[in-house]
JSON list of C-alpha atoms in Angstrom, two decimals:
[
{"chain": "A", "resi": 1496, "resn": "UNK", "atom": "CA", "xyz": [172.51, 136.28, 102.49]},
{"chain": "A", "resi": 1497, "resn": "UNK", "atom": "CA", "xyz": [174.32, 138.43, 99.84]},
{"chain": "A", "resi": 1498, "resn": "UNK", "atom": "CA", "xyz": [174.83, 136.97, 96.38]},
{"chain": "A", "resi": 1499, "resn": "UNK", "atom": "CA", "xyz": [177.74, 137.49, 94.00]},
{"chain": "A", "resi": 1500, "resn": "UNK", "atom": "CA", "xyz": [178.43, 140.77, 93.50]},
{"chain": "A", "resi": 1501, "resn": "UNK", "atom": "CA", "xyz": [180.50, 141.98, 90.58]},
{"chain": "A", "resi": 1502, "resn": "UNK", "atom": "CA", "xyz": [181.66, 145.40, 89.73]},
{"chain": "A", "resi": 1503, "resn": "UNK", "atom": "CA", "xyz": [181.30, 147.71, 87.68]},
{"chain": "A", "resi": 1504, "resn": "UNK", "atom": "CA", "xyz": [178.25, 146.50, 85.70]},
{"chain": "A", "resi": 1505, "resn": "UNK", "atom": "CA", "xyz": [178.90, 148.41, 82.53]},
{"chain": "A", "resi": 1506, "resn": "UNK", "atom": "CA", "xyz": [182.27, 149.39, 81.19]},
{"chain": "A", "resi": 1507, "resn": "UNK", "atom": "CA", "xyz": [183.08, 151.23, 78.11]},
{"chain": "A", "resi": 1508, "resn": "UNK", "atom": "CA", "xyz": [187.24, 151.21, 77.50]},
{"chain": "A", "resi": 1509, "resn": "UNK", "atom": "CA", "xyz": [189.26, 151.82, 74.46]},
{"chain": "A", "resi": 1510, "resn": "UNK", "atom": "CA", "xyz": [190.98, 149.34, 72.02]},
{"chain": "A", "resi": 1511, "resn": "UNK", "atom": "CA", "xyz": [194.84, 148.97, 73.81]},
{"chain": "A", "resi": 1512, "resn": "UNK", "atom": "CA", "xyz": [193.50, 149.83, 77.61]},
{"chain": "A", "resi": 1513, "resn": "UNK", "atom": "CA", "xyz": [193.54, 147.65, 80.05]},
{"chain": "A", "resi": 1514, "resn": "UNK", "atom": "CA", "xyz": [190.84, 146.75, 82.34]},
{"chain": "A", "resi": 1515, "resn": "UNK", "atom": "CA", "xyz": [190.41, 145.25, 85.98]},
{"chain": "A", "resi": 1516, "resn": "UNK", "atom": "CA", "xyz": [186.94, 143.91, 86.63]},
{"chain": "A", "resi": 1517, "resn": "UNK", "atom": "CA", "xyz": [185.84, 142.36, 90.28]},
{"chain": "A", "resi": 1518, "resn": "UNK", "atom": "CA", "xyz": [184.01, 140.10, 92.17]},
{"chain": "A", "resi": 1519, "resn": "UNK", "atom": "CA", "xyz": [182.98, 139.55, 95.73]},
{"chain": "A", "resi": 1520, "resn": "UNK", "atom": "CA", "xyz": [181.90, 136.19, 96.22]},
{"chain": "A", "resi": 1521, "resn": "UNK", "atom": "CA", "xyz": [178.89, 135.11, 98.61]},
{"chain": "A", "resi": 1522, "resn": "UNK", "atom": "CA", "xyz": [179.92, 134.95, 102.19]},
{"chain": "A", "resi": 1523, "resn": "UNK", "atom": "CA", "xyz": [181.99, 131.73, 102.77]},
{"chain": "A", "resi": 1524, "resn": "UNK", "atom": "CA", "xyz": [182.31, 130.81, 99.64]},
{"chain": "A", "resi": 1525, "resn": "UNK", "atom": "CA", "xyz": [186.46, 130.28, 98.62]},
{"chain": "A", "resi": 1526, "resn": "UNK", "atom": "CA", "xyz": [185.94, 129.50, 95.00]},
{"chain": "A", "resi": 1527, "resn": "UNK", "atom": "CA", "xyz": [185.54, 131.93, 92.43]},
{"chain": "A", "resi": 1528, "resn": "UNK", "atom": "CA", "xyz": [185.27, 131.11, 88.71]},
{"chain": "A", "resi": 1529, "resn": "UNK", "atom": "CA", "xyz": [184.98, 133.66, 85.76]},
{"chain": "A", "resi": 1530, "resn": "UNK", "atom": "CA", "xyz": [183.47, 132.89, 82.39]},
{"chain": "A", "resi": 1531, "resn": "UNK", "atom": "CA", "xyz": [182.58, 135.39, 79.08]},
{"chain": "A", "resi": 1532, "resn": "UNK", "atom": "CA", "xyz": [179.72, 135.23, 77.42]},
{"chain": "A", "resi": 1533, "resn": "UNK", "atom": "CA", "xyz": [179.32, 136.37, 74.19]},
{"chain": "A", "resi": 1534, "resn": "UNK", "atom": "CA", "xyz": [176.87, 135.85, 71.50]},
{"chain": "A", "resi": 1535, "resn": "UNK", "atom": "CA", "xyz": [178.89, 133.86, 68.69]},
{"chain": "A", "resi": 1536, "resn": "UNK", "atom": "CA", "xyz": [180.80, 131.45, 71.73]},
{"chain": "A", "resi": 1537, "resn": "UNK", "atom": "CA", "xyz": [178.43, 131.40, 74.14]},
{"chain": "A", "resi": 1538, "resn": "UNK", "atom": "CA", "xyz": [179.49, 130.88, 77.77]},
{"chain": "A", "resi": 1539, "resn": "UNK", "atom": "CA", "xyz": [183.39, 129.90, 78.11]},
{"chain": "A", "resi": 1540, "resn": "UNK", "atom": "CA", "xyz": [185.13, 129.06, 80.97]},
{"chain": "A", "resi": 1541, "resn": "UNK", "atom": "CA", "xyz": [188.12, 131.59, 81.58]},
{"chain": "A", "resi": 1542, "resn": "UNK", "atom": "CA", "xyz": [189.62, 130.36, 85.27]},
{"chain": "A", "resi": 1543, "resn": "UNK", "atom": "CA", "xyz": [189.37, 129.63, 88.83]},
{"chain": "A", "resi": 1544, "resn": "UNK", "atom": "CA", "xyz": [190.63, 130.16, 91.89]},
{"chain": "A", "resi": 1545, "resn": "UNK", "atom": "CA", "xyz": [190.50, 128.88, 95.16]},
{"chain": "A", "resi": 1546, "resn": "UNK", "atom": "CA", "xyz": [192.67, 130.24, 98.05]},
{"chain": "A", "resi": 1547, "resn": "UNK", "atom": "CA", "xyz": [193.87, 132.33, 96.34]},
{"chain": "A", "resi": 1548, "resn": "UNK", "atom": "CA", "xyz": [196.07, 129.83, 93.97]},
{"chain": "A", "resi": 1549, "resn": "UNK", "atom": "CA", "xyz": [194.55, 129.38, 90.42]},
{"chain": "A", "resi": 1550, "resn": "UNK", "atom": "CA", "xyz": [193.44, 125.42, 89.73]},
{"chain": "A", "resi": 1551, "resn": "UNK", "atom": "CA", "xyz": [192.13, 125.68, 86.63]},
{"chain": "A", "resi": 1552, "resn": "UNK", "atom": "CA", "xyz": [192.43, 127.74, 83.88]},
{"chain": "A", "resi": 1553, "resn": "UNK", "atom": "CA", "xyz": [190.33, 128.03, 79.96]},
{"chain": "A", "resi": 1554, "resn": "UNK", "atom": "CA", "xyz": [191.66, 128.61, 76.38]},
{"chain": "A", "resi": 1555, "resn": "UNK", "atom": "CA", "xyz": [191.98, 132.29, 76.57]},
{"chain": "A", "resi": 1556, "resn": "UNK", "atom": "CA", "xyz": [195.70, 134.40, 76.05]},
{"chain": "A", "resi": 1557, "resn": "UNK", "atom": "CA", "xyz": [197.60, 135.85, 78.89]},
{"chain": "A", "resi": 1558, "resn": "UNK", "atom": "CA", "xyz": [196.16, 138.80, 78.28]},
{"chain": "A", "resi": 1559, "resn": "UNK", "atom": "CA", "xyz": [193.62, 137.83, 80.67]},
{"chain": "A", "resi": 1560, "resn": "UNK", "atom": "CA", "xyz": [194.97, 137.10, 84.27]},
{"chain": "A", "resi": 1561, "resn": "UNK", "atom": "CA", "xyz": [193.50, 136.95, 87.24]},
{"chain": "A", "resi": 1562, "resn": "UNK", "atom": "CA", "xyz": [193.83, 136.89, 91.21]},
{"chain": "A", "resi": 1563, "resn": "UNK", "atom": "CA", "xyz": [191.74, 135.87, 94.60]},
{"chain": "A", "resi": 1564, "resn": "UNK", "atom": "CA", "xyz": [192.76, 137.59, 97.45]},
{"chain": "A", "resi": 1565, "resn": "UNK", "atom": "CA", "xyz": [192.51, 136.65, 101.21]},
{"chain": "A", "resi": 1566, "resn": "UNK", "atom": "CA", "xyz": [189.15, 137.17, 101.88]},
{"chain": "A", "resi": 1567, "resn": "UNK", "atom": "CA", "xyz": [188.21, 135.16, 98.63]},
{"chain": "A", "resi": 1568, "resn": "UNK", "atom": "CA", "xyz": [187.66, 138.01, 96.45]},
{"chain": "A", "resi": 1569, "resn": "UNK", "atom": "CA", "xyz": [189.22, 138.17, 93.16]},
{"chain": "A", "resi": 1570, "resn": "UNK", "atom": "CA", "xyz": [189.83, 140.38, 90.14]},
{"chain": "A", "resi": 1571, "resn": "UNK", "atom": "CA", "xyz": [190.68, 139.54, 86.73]},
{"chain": "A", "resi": 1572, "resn": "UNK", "atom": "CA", "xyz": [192.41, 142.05, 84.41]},
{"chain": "A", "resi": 1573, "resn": "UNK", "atom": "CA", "xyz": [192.48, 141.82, 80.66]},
{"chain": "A", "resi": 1574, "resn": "UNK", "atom": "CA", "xyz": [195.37, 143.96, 79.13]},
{"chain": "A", "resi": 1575, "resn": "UNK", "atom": "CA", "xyz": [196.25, 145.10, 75.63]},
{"chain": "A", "resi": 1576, "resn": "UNK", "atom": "CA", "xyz": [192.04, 145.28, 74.81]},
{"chain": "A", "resi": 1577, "resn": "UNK", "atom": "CA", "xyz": [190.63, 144.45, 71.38]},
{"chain": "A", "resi": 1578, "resn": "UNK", "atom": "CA", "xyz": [187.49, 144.64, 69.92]},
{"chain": "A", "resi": 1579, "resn": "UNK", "atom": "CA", "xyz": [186.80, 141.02, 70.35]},
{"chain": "A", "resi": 1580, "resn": "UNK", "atom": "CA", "xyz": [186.39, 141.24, 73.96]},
{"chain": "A", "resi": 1581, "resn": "UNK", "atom": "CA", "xyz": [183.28, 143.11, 73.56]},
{"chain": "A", "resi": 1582, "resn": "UNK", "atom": "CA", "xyz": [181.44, 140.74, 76.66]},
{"chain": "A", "resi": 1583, "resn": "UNK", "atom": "CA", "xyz": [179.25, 140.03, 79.39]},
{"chain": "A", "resi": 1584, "resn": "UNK", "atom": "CA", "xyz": [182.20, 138.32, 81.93]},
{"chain": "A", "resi": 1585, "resn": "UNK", "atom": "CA", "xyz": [180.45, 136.84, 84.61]},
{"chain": "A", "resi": 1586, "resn": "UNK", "atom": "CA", "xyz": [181.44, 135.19, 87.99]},
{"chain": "A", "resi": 1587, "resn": "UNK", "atom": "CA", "xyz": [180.87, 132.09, 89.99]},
{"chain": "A", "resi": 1588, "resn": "UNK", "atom": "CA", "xyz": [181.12, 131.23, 93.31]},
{"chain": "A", "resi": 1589, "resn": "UNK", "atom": "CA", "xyz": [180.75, 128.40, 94.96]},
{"chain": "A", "resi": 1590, "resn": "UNK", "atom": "CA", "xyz": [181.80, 126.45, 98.24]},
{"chain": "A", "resi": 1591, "resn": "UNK", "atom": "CA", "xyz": [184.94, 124.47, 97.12]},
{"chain": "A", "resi": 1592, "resn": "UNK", "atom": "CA", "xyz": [186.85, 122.13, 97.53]},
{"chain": "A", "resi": 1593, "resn": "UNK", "atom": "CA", "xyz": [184.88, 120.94, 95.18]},
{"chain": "A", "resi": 1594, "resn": "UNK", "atom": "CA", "xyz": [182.34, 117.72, 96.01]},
{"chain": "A", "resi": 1595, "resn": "UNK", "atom": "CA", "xyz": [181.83, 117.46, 92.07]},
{"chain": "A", "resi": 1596, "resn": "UNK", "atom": "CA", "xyz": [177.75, 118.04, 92.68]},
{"chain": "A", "resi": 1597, "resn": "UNK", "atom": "CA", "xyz": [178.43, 121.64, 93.68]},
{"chain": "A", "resi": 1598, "resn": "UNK", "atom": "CA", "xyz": [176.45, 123.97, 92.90]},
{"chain": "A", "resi": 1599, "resn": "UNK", "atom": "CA", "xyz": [177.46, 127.05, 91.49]},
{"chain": "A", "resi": 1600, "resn": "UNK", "atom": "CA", "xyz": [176.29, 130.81, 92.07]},
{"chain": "A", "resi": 1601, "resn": "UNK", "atom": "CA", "xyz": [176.74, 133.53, 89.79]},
{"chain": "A", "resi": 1602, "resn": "UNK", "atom": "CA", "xyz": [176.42, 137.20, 89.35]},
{"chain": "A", "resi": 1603, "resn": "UNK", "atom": "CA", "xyz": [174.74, 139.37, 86.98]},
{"chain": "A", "resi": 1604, "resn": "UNK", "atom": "CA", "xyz": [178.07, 140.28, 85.11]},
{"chain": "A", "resi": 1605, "resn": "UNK", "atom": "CA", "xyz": [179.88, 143.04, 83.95]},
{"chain": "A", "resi": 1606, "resn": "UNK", "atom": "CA", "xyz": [179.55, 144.47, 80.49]},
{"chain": "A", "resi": 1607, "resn": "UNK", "atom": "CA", "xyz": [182.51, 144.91, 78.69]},
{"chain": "A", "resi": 1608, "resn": "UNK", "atom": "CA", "xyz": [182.19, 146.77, 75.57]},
{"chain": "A", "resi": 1609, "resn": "UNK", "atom": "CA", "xyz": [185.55, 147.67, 73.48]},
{"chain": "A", "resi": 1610, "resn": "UNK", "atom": "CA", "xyz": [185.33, 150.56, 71.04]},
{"chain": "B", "resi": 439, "resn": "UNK", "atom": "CA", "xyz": [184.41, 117.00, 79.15]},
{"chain": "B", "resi": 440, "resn": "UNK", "atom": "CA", "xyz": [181.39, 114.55, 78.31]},
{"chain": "B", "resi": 441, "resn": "UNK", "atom": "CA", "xyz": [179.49, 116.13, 75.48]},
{"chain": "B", "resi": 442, "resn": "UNK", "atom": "CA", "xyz": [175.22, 116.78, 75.57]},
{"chain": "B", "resi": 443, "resn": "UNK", "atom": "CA", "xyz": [173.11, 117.58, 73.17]},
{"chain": "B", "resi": 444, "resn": "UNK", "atom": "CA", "xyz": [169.74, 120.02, 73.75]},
{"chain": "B", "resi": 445, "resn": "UNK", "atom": "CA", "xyz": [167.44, 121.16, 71.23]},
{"chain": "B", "resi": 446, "resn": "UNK", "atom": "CA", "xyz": [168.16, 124.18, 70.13]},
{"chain": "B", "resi": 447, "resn": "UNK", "atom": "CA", "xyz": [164.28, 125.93, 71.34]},
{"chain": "B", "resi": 448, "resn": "UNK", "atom": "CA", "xyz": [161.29, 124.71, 72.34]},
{"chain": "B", "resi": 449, "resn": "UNK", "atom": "CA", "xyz": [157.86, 126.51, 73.10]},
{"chain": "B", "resi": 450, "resn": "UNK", "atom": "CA", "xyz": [155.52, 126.00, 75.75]},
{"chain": "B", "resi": 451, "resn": "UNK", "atom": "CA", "xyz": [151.97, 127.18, 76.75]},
{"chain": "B", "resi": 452, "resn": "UNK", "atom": "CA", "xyz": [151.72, 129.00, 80.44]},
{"chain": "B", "resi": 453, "resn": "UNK", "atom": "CA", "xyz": [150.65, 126.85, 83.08]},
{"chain": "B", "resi": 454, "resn": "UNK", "atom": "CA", "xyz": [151.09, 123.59, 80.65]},
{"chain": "B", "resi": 455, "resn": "UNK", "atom": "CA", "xyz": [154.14, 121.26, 82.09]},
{"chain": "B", "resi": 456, "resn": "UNK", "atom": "CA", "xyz": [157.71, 121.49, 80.25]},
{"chain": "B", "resi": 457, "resn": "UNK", "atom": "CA", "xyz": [160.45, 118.51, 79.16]},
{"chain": "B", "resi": 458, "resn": "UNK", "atom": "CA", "xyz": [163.34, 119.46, 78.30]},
{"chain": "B", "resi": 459, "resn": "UNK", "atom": "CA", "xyz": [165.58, 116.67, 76.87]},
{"chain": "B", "resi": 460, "resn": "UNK", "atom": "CA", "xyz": [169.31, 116.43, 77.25]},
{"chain": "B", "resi": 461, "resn": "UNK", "atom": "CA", "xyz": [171.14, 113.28, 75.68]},
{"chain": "B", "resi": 462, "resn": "UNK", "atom": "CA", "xyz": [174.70, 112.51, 76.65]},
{"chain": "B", "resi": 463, "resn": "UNK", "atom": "CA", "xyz": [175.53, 109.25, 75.27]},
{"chain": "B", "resi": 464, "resn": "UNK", "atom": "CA", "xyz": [179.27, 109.70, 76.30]},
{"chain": "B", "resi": 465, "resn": "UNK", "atom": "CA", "xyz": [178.58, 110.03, 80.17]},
{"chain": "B", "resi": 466, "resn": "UNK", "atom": "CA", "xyz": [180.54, 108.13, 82.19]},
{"chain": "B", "resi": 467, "resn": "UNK", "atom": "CA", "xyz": [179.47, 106.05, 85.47]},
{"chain": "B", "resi": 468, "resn": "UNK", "atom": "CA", "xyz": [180.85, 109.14, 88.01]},
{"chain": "B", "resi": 469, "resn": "UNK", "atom": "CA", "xyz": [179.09, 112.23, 85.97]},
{"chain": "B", "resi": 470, "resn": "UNK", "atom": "CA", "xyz": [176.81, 113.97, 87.46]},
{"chain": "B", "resi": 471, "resn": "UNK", "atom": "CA", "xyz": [173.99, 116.00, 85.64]},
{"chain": "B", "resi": 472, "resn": "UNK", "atom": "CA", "xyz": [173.57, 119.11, 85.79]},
{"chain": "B", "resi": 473, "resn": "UNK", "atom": "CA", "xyz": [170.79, 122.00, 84.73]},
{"chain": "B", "resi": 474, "resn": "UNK", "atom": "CA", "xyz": [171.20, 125.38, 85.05]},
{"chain": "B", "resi": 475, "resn": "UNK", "atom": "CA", "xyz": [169.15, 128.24, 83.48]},
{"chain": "B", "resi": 476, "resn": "UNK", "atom": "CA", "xyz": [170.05, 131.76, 82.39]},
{"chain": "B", "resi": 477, "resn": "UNK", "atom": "CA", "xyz": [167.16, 133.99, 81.93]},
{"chain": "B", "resi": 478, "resn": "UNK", "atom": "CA", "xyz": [167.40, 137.29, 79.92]},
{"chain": "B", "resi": 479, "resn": "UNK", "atom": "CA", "xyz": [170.03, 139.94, 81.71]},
{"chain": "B", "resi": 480, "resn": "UNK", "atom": "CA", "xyz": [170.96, 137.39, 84.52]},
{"chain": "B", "resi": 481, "resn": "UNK", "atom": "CA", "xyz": [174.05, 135.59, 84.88]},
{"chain": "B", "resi": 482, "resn": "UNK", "atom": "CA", "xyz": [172.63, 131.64, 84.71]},
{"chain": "B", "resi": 483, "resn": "UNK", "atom": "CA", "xyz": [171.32, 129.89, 87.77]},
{"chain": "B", "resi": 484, "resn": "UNK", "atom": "CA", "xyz": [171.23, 126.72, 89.53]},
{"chain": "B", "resi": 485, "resn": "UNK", "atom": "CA", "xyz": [167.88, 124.49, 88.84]},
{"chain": "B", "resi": 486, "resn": "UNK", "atom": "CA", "xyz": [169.04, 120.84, 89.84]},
{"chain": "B", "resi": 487, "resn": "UNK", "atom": "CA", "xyz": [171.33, 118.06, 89.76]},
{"chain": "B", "resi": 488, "resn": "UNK", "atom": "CA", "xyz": [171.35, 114.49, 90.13]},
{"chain": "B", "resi": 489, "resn": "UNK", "atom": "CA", "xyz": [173.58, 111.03, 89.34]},
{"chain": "B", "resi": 490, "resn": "UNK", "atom": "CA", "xyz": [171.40, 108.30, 88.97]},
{"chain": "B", "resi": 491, "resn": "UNK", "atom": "CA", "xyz": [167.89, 108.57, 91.03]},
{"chain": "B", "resi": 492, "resn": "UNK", "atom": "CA", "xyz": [164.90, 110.85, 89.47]},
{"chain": "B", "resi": 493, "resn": "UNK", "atom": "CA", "xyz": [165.68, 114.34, 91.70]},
{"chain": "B", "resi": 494, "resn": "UNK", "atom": "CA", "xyz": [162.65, 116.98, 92.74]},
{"chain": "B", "resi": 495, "resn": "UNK", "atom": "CA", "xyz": [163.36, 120.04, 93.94]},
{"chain": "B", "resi": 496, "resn": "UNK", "atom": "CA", "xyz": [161.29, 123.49, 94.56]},
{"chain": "B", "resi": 497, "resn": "UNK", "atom": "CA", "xyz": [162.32, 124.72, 90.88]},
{"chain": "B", "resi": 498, "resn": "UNK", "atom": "CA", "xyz": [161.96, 121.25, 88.68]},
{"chain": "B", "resi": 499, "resn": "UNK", "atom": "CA", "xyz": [162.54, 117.92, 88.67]},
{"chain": "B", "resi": 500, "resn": "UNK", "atom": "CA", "xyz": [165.18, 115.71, 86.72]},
{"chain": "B", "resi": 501, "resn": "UNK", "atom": "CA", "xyz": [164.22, 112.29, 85.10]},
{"chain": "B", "resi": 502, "resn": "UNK", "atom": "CA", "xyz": [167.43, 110.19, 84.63]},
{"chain": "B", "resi": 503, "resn": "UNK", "atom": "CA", "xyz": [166.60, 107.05, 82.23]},
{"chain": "B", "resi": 504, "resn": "UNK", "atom": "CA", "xyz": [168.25, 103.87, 83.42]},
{"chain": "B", "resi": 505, "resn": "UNK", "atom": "CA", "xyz": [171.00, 103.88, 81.05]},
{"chain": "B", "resi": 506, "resn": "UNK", "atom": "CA", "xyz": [171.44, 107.41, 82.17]},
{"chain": "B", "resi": 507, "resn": "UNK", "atom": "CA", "xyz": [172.79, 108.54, 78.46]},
{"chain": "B", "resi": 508, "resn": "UNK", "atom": "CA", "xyz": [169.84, 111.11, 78.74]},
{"chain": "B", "resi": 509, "resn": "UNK", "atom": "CA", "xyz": [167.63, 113.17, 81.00]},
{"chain": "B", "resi": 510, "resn": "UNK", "atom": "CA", "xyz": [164.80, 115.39, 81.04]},
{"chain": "B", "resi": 511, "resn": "UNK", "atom": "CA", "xyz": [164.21, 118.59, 83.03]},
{"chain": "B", "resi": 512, "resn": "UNK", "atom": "CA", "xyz": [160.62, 118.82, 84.11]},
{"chain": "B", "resi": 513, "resn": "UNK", "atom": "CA", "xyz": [159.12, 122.13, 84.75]},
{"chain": "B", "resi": 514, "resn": "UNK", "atom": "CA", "xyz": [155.48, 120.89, 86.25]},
{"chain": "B", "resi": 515, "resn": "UNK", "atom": "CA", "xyz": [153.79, 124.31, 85.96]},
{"chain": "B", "resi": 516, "resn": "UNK", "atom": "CA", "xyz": [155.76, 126.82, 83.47]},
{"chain": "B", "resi": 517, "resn": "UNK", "atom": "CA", "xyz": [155.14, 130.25, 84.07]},
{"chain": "B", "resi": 518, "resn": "UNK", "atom": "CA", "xyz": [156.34, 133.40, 81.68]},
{"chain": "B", "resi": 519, "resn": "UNK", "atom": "CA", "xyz": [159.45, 133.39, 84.43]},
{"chain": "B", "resi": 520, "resn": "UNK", "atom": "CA", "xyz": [160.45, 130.28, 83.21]},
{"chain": "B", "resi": 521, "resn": "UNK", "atom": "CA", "xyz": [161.58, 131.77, 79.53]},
{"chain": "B", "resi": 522, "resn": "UNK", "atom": "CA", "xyz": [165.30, 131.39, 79.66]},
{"chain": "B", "resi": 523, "resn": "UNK", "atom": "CA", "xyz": [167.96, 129.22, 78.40]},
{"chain": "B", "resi": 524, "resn": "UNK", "atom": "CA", "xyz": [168.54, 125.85, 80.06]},
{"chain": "B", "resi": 525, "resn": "UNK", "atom": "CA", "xyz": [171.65, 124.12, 79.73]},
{"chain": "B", "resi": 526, "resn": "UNK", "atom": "CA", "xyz": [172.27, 120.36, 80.72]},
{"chain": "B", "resi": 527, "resn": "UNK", "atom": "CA", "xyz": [176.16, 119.85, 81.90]},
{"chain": "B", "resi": 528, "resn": "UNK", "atom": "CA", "xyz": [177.94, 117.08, 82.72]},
{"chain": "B", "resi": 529, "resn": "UNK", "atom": "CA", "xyz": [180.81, 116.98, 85.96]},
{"chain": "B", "resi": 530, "resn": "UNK", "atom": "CA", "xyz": [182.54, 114.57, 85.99]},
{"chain": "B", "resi": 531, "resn": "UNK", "atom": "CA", "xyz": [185.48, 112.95, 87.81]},
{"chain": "B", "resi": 532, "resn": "UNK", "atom": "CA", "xyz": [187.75, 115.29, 85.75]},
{"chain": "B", "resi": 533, "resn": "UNK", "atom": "CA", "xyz": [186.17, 118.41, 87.53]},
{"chain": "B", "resi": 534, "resn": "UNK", "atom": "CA", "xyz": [187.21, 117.12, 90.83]},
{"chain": "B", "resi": 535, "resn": "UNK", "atom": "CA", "xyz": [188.62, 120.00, 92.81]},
{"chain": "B", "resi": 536, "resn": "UNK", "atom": "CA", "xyz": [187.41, 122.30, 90.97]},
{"chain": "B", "resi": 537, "resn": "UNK", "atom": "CA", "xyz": [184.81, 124.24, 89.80]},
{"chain": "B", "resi": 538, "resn": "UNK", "atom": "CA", "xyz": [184.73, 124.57, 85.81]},
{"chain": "B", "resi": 539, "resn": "UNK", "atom": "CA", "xyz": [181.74, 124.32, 84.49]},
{"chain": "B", "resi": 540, "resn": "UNK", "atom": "CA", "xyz": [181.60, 123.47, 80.12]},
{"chain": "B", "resi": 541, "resn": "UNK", "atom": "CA", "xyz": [178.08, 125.37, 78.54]},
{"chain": "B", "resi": 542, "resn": "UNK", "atom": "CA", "xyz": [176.80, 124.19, 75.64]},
{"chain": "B", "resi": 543, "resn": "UNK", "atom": "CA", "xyz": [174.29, 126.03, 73.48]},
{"chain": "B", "resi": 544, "resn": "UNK", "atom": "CA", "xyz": [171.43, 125.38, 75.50]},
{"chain": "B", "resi": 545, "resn": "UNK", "atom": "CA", "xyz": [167.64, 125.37, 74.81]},
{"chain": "B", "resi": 546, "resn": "UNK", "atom": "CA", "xyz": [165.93, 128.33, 74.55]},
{"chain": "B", "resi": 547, "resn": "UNK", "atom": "CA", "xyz": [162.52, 128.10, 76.19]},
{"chain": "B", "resi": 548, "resn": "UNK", "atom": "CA", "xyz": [159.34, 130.13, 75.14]},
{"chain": "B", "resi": 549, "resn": "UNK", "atom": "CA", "xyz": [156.79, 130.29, 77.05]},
{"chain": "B", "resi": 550, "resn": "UNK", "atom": "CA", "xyz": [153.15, 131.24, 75.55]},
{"chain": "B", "resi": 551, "resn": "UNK", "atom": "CA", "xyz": [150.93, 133.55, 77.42]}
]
């Protein structure tokens, strides 16, 4: 079956702009998590959703927001860009309602770099 | 979230068996461990879990001491595939319902041709 899919891979957006990056979970799968990577933090957990309602969410501003539509799809959007987040943001999905041994899939990320 | 420790790397000849160690003194009786590997360009990927029992699967296996404050990731066989970074994570009662997952640093693995 298909894996994650997120798009676009590579992104290239101004300091100010706002950006809307997506994610297409694997095929029954209604839980989608999103996390940035980046070399001084490492991996950080940003939120989650799961039909379409957020449960969770990380240490991160309002400037980033996200959404999981119907068919368990979901976007996030980081507004008002700064240098900082210059990263790879990658996405999970998994089966949910979470059984707390679930595993998680991800994709291969989009790369976010803020000039 | 419970806290583990990993080396930060380790190096391995090819075809030579791997341990990684993971301590986490802190776990509680209802964590589960898990590993999960990220290899250069990829976004990280399952390798195993388990709560209390030693765990095999195609990819590794997962030695739980009795206490279960750590555990070791065995890789029988590495191959140059295997270079990545492995991260131990505990989940816990806490992440019931949901889905967040708390990455360490990780151990970088090496492997020598």
């Amino acid at each position: 079956k298909a894996g994650v899919t997120q798009t676009p891979r590579y992104l290239i957006k101004t300091r100010g702009q706002q950006v809307t990056l997506s994610c297409s979970p694997i095929s029954g799968h209604r839980s989608v998590s999103w996390y940035q990577q980046t070399p001084g933090q490492g991996l950080q957990f940003l939120f989650e959703y799961f039909s379409e309602t957020q449960r969770n969410k990380g240490n991160f501003p309002g400037r980033f927001s996200g959404r999981q539509f119907s068919n368990s799809r979901s976007e996030m959007n980081v507004s008002t860009l700064e240098l900082g987040d210059s990263a790879l943001y990658l996405c999970a999905s998994s089966l949910g309602p979470a059984p707390i041994s679930t595993e998680a899939f991800f994709g291969q990320g989009t790369r976010l770099t803020v000039v | 979230d419970a806290k583990t420790t990993q080396p930060n790397s380790m190096e391995s000849n090819e075809e030579e068996p791997v341990h990684l160690p993971c301590n986490h003194s802190t776990i509680s009786g209802t964590d589960y461990i898990h590993w999960y590997r990220q290899l250069p360009s990829q976004g990280p990927e399952y390798v195993i879990h388990g709560l209390t029992s030693n765990v095999n699967n195609r990819m590794a296996s997962l030695a739980i001491a009795e206490d279960r404050k750590s555990s070791t990731l065995i890789l029988h066989r590495a191959t140059l595939r295997d270079a990545a970074v492995y991260y131990c994570i505990l989940r816990g009662q806490s992440n019931f319902g949901n889905e967040k997952l708390t990455f360490g640093t990780g151990t970088r693995l090496t492997i020598i041709p």
